[in-house]
Coordinates of C-alpha atoms in Angstrom, one line a residue:
D1 CA 84.7 -39.3 39.1
Q2 CA 85.2 -35.6 39.6
P3 CA 81.6 -33.9 40.3
A4 CA 80.8 -32.0 37.0
K5 CA 81.1 -28.1 37.1
R6 CA 77.6 -26.1 37.2
R7 CA 77.6 -23.5 34.3
R8 CA 74.8 -20.5 33.2
G9 CA 73.4 -22.2 30.3
T10 CA 74.3 -26.0 30.8
V11 CA 72.1 -28.9 32.6
Q12 CA 74.0 -31.4 35.3
K13 CA 73.0 -34.5 33.7
K14 CA 71.8 -37.4 36.4
H15 CA 72.0 -41.2 36.2
I16 CA 68.0 -42.2 36.9
D17 CA 67.4 -45.5 37.7
T18 CA 64.4 -46.9 35.6
T19 CA 64.1 -50.4 36.9
P20 CA 61.0 -50.8 37.3
S21 CA 59.5 -51.5 41.3
E22 CA 58.2 -54.7 42.5
S23 CA 54.8 -53.0 42.7
T24 CA 54.9 -51.7 39.3
L25 CA 55.8 -55.3 37.9
K26 CA 52.9 -56.4 39.9
R27 CA 50.3 -53.7 38.3
R28 CA 51.9 -54.3 35.2
A29 CA 51.0 -58.0 35.4
Q30 CA 47.1 -57.0 36.2
V31 CA 46.6 -55.0 33.4
S32 CA 46.6 -55.3 29.6
G33 CA 45.9 -52.4 27.8
L34 CA 45.4 -49.2 28.1
Y35 CA 42.3 -48.9 29.4
D36 CA 42.6 -51.7 31.3
L37 CA 41.9 -50.9 35.4
I38 CA 43.6 -51.9 37.9
P39 CA 41.4 -54.7 40.0
G40 CA 39.9 -53.0 43.3
R41 CA 41.2 -49.1 42.5
Y42 CA 37.9 -47.9 40.7
P43 CA 34.9 -49.8 42.6
N44 CA 32.4 -47.4 40.9
A45 CA 33.6 -47.6 36.9
T46 CA 34.6 -50.2 34.6
N47 CA 36.7 -49.9 31.6
L48 CA 35.9 -49.1 27.6
P49 CA 36.7 -52.3 26.5
N50 CA 34.6 -54.0 29.1
L51 CA 31.7 -52.0 27.8
L52 CA 32.7 -52.6 23.5
E53 CA 32.2 -56.5 24.7
S54 CA 29.3 -55.8 26.0
L55 CA 27.6 -54.6 23.1
D56 CA 27.9 -58.0 21.4
R57 CA 26.0 -59.9 24.1
D58 CA 23.3 -57.2 23.1
P59 CA 21.2 -56.9 20.2
N60 CA 20.7 -53.7 20.6
G61 CA 24.4 -52.8 21.0
R62 CA 25.7 -54.4 17.6
L63 CA 22.6 -52.5 15.9
L64 CA 24.4 -49.5 17.8
I65 CA 27.8 -50.1 16.0
Q66 CA 26.4 -50.8 12.7
T67 CA 24.7 -47.4 12.7
L68 CA 27.4 -45.4 13.9
V69 CA 29.8 -47.1 10.7
S70 CA 27.0 -46.9 8.5
V71 CA 26.8 -43.0 9.1
I72 CA 30.8 -42.7 8.8
N73 CA 30.1 -44.9 5.5
A74 CA 27.8 -42.7 4.3
S75 CA 29.5 -39.7 4.5
L76 CA 32.7 -41.3 2.6
G77 CA 30.2 -41.9 -0.4
G78 CA 29.6 -45.3 0.6
L79 CA 33.2 -46.1 -0.3
I80 CA 33.6 -49.4 2.4
N81 CA 31.8 -52.9 1.2
P82 CA 29.1 -53.6 3.6
T83 CA 30.9 -57.1 3.8
L84 CA 33.8 -55.3 5.3
I85 CA 31.9 -53.4 7.7
E86 CA 30.7 -56.4 9.3
L87 CA 33.9 -58.0 9.2
G88 CA 35.2 -54.8 10.9
I89 CA 32.6 -54.5 13.6
D90 CA 33.6 -58.4 14.7
Y91 CA 37.4 -57.5 14.9
L92 CA 36.2 -54.2 16.6
I93 CA 34.5 -56.1 19.6
D94 CA 37.0 -59.3 19.3
H95 CA 40.5 -56.9 19.8
S96 CA 39.2 -54.0 21.4
D97 CA 42.4 -53.7 23.7
A98 CA 44.7 -53.5 20.6
L99 CA 42.3 -50.9 19.1
L100 CA 42.4 -48.5 21.6
D101 CA 45.5 -48.6 21.9
F102 CA 46.3 -47.9 18.5
L103 CA 44.0 -44.7 19.3
A104 CA 46.5 -42.7 21.6
L105 CA 46.8 -39.8 20.1
S106 CA 50.1 -37.4 19.4
P107 CA 49.7 -34.1 20.8
L108 CA 50.1 -32.3 16.8
M109 CA 47.0 -34.5 16.6
M110 CA 45.1 -33.4 19.6
H111 CA 45.9 -30.1 18.4
D112 CA 44.8 -30.3 15.2
L113 CA 41.4 -32.0 16.4
A114 CA 40.7 -29.1 18.3
V115 CA 41.4 -26.6 15.8
L116 CA 39.0 -28.3 13.5
A117 CA 36.2 -28.3 16.5
D118 CA 37.0 -24.6 16.7
M119 CA 36.1 -24.0 13.0
Y120 CA 33.0 -26.3 13.1
E121 CA 31.8 -25.2 16.3
G122 CA 33.0 -21.1 16.9
N123 CA 34.0 -19.7 19.5
N124 CA 31.3 -18.8 22.9
N125 CA 31.8 -17.5 26.1
N126 CA 28.9 -19.7 27.4
T127 CA 26.7 -15.9 28.1
A128 CA 24.1 -16.2 29.8
P129 CA 21.3 -18.1 27.2
V130 CA 18.3 -16.5 30.0
A131 CA 17.2 -13.0 30.8
L132 CA 19.6 -12.5 33.9
A133 CA 17.7 -8.8 35.1
N134 CA 20.4 -5.7 35.0
P135 CA 21.3 -4.9 37.3
F136 CA 21.1 -8.2 39.1
K137 CA 20.4 -7.9 42.9
Y138 CA 22.0 -10.8 44.8
P139 CA 21.1 -12.9 46.2
A140 CA 17.4 -12.3 45.8
D141 CA 17.7 -12.5 42.0
I142 CA 19.0 -16.2 42.2
N143 CA 15.8 -17.5 42.8
T144 CA 13.8 -15.0 40.7
T145 CA 15.9 -15.9 37.7
V146 CA 13.7 -17.6 34.8
I147 CA 15.4 -20.5 34.0
D148 CA 14.4 -23.9 32.7
M149 CA 16.5 -26.3 34.9
S150 CA 16.1 -29.1 32.8
Q151 CA 18.3 -28.1 30.0
W152 CA 21.1 -27.0 32.6
K153 CA 21.5 -29.6 35.1
P154 CA 23.2 -33.0 33.7
S155 CA 21.0 -36.1 32.8
L156 CA 21.4 -39.0 31.2
S157 CA 20.2 -40.1 27.9
E158 CA 20.0 -43.7 26.8
I159 CA 22.1 -44.9 23.9
I160 CA 20.7 -48.7 24.1
P161 CA 19.1 -50.0 27.4
I162 CA 22.7 -50.9 28.7
I163 CA 24.3 -47.4 27.6
W164 CA 23.7 -43.8 29.0
F165 CA 25.6 -41.1 27.5
G166 CA 26.0 -37.5 29.6
F167 CA 26.6 -36.0 33.3
I168 CA 25.0 -36.1 36.6
F169 CA 25.2 -34.1 39.6
P170 CA 26.5 -36.0 43.0
P171 CA 23.2 -37.7 44.5
E172 CA 23.8 -34.9 47.5
T173 CA 23.7 -32.0 45.4
S174 CA 20.2 -30.4 45.8
D175 CA 17.9 -28.6 43.5
Q176 CA 18.6 -25.4 45.0
Q177 CA 22.4 -26.3 44.9
A178 CA 22.4 -26.7 41.1
R179 CA 20.2 -23.2 40.9
N180 CA 22.7 -21.3 42.6
N181 CA 25.7 -22.9 40.9
I182 CA 24.0 -22.6 37.3
V183 CA 22.9 -19.1 38.0
M184 CA 26.2 -18.0 39.1
S185 CA 28.0 -19.2 36.5
L186 CA 25.9 -16.6 34.1
V187 CA 26.4 -14.5 35.9
F188 CA 30.1 -14.4 35.9
N189 CA 30.5 -14.8 32.3
E190 CA 28.5 -11.5 31.9
L191 CA 31.0 -9.7 34.3
S192 CA 33.8 -10.9 32.7
A193 CA 32.5 -9.7 29.3
N194 CA 32.2 -6.3 30.6
S195 CA 36.2 -6.1 29.7
H196 CA 35.0 -6.3 26.3
I197 CA 32.1 -3.4 26.2
A198 CA 34.0 0.0 25.6
D199 CA 30.4 1.7 26.6
A200 CA 30.2 1.4 30.9
S201 CA 26.3 2.1 30.3
K202 CA 26.0 -1.3 28.5
H203 CA 28.0 -3.1 31.5
F204 CA 26.4 -5.9 33.2
V205 CA 25.5 -4.8 37.0
V206 CA 25.4 -6.7 40.1
E207 CA 23.9 -5.1 43.4
Y208 CA 24.9 -6.5 46.5
A209 CA 23.8 -4.9 49.7
G210 CA 23.5 -1.3 48.6
T211 CA 26.9 -1.6 46.4
Q212 CA 27.1 -2.2 42.4
Y213 CA 29.8 -4.5 40.7
T214 CA 31.1 -4.6 37.4
D215 CA 33.9 -7.0 37.4
V216 CA 34.5 -10.7 38.9
R217 CA 37.7 -9.3 41.3
G218 CA 35.4 -6.4 42.6
F219 CA 32.2 -8.5 43.5
L220 CA 34.2 -11.0 45.3
L221 CA 36.3 -8.7 47.8
G222 CA 33.0 -6.8 48.2
A223 CA 31.0 -9.8 48.9
M224 CA 34.1 -10.4 51.3
A225 CA 34.0 -6.8 52.9
K226 CA 30.5 -7.2 53.6
E227 CA 30.5 -9.9 56.2
P228 CA 34.1 -10.1 57.4
G229 CA 34.8 -13.3 59.1
V230 CA 31.3 -14.8 57.0
A231 CA 31.7 -14.7 53.8
S232 CA 34.4 -17.2 52.2
V233 CA 36.0 -17.4 48.8
D234 CA 37.9 -20.3 48.1
I235 CA 39.8 -20.6 45.0
Y236 CA 42.0 -23.5 43.5
L237 CA 43.1 -25.4 40.5
S238 CA 41.6 -28.9 40.2
K239 CA 43.3 -31.1 38.0
R240 CA 41.5 -34.2 36.5
I241 CA 41.9 -37.1 33.9
A242 CA 39.9 -35.8 30.1
A243 CA 36.7 -37.9 29.5
F244 CA 34.8 -36.3 27.0
F245 CA 32.2 -38.9 26.3
G246 CA 30.0 -39.3 29.9
L247 CA 29.0 -42.9 29.3
Y248 CA 27.6 -45.3 31.9
T249 CA 26.6 -48.6 31.6
Q250 CA 25.2 -51.4 34.3
I251 CA 26.5 -54.7 34.9
N252 CA 24.0 -57.6 35.7
G253 CA 21.6 -54.6 35.6
T254 CA 22.8 -52.2 38.8
G255 CA 25.5 -50.5 39.7
P256 CA 26.9 -48.6 42.6
I257 CA 26.1 -44.7 41.4
P258 CA 22.7 -44.2 42.1
S259 CA 21.1 -41.9 39.1
P260 CA 17.7 -40.9 37.6
S261 CA 18.1 -43.7 35.0
G262 CA 18.7 -46.5 37.9
S263 CA 22.1 -48.1 39.7
V264 CA 25.5 -47.4 37.0
Y265 CA 28.8 -47.8 36.5
E266 CA 31.0 -44.9 35.0
V267 CA 32.9 -46.3 31.8
A268 CA 36.2 -45.0 32.2
D269 CA 37.5 -43.7 28.9
P270 CA 40.2 -41.1 29.2
L271 CA 42.0 -39.2 26.3
F272 CA 44.9 -41.0 26.0
V273 CA 48.2 -38.9 24.2
S274 CA 51.1 -39.9 22.8
T275 CA 54.2 -38.6 24.2
G276 CA 56.7 -39.5 21.7
I277 CA 59.2 -40.0 24.6
Y278 CA 60.8 -43.4 25.1
N279 CA 62.7 -45.6 27.3
E280 CA 66.2 -45.9 26.7
A281 CA 66.1 -49.0 24.3
G282 CA 63.5 -47.2 22.3
T283 CA 60.9 -49.9 23.0
E284 CA 58.6 -48.5 24.9
Q285 CA 56.9 -45.3 24.8
A286 CA 55.2 -42.9 27.3
I287 CA 51.6 -42.6 26.7
V288 CA 50.0 -40.8 29.2
P289 CA 46.1 -39.7 30.1
G290 CA 45.3 -36.1 28.9
I291 CA 44.9 -33.5 31.4
H292 CA 42.2 -31.4 32.3
S293 CA 42.7 -28.8 34.5
E294 CA 40.1 -26.0 36.0
Y295 CA 39.8 -23.4 38.9
V296 CA 37.3 -24.3 41.1
I297 CA 35.3 -21.0 42.8
R298 CA 33.5 -21.6 45.6
T299 CA 31.7 -19.0 47.1
T300 CA 29.7 -18.1 50.5
A301 CA 28.4 -14.6 50.9
G302 CA 24.6 -13.6 51.7
G303 CA 23.3 -16.4 53.4
V304 CA 24.2 -18.3 49.7
T305 CA 27.0 -21.1 48.6
W306 CA 27.7 -21.6 45.1
D307 CA 30.4 -23.4 42.9
I308 CA 31.3 -22.7 40.1
V309 CA 34.4 -23.4 37.6
W310 CA 36.4 -21.7 35.1
Y311 CA 38.0 -23.5 32.1
E312 CA 38.4 -23.9 28.3
G313 CA 35.2 -26.7 28.1
D314 CA 33.9 -28.1 25.0
N315 CA 32.1 -25.5 24.2
G316 CA 33.5 -22.4 24.9
I317 CA 36.0 -20.5 27.6
G318 CA 34.3 -19.3 30.4
F319 CA 32.6 -19.7 33.6
F320 CA 30.1 -23.1 33.9
P321 CA 28.2 -24.6 36.8
R322 CA 30.4 -27.0 38.9
S323 CA 28.8 -30.3 38.2
N324 CA 31.0 -33.2 39.0
V325 CA 30.8 -36.8 38.0
C326 CA 30.5 -39.4 40.7
N327 CA 33.6 -41.2 40.7

């Protein structure tokens, strides 16, 4: 065969062997649904179907499902017959894999949900809900800022005795490191907000070693210049799988992750996306986890280290304290 000619505006087609490898076939044999985990790969996590099944073994678990369904039914004006609700709960628990697989969202559905959430909650930039000194004297004011740390530090809330909701810092994160991350995320939001304020006299100012800064870039470059070879700024893009629920549970009363509520397992509950892309036979659709991206900014300056991230979050776009879950 003659090789295809390369022309501007055309793409050469290349045959791609889509025959599954032996390792892929082995993995497929180990899992039956989207939310199942390959045995041994994630020792600190359990999957969502296992969590749903465990609810039926706990009287509080079934009550939790009944309460959630009742709230939904009430919002619909009580359209669902109570008998059907009980049958539906039984079906949910017995067929959790199939129902969860069905809930994979298309990109269009994800967009529509995001628009609805935006209309419901409105936009915000997570600007400081605490009183930051202006000018903010770095680094001294990190510790003098009055802030209720209990409102900012990730924590777990008990839903029922075997399930917790929330997020937790890695065990090695000290209270001081948490304060550094939280306060500096608020400082960066204030600096970034200056670009929308025409009156320079109303700008938020960071003062460091005798120099005043009113923008993020200027402050970071200034910090580097103050301590050449000592100060450092590392910025990189981190991509993770989106999981918005933050669920934790225990298996046989324990788990591998230390937390304020005892040792727990993280529940793997990623958001899946139906891509609409099928294999050549049209029998199998590519369903992939939703990717969550964030810019991580790790800075050491003036003898202080802090980690913050910039991303489009659940409650706004802006800078947030970095608080990775322990997985």
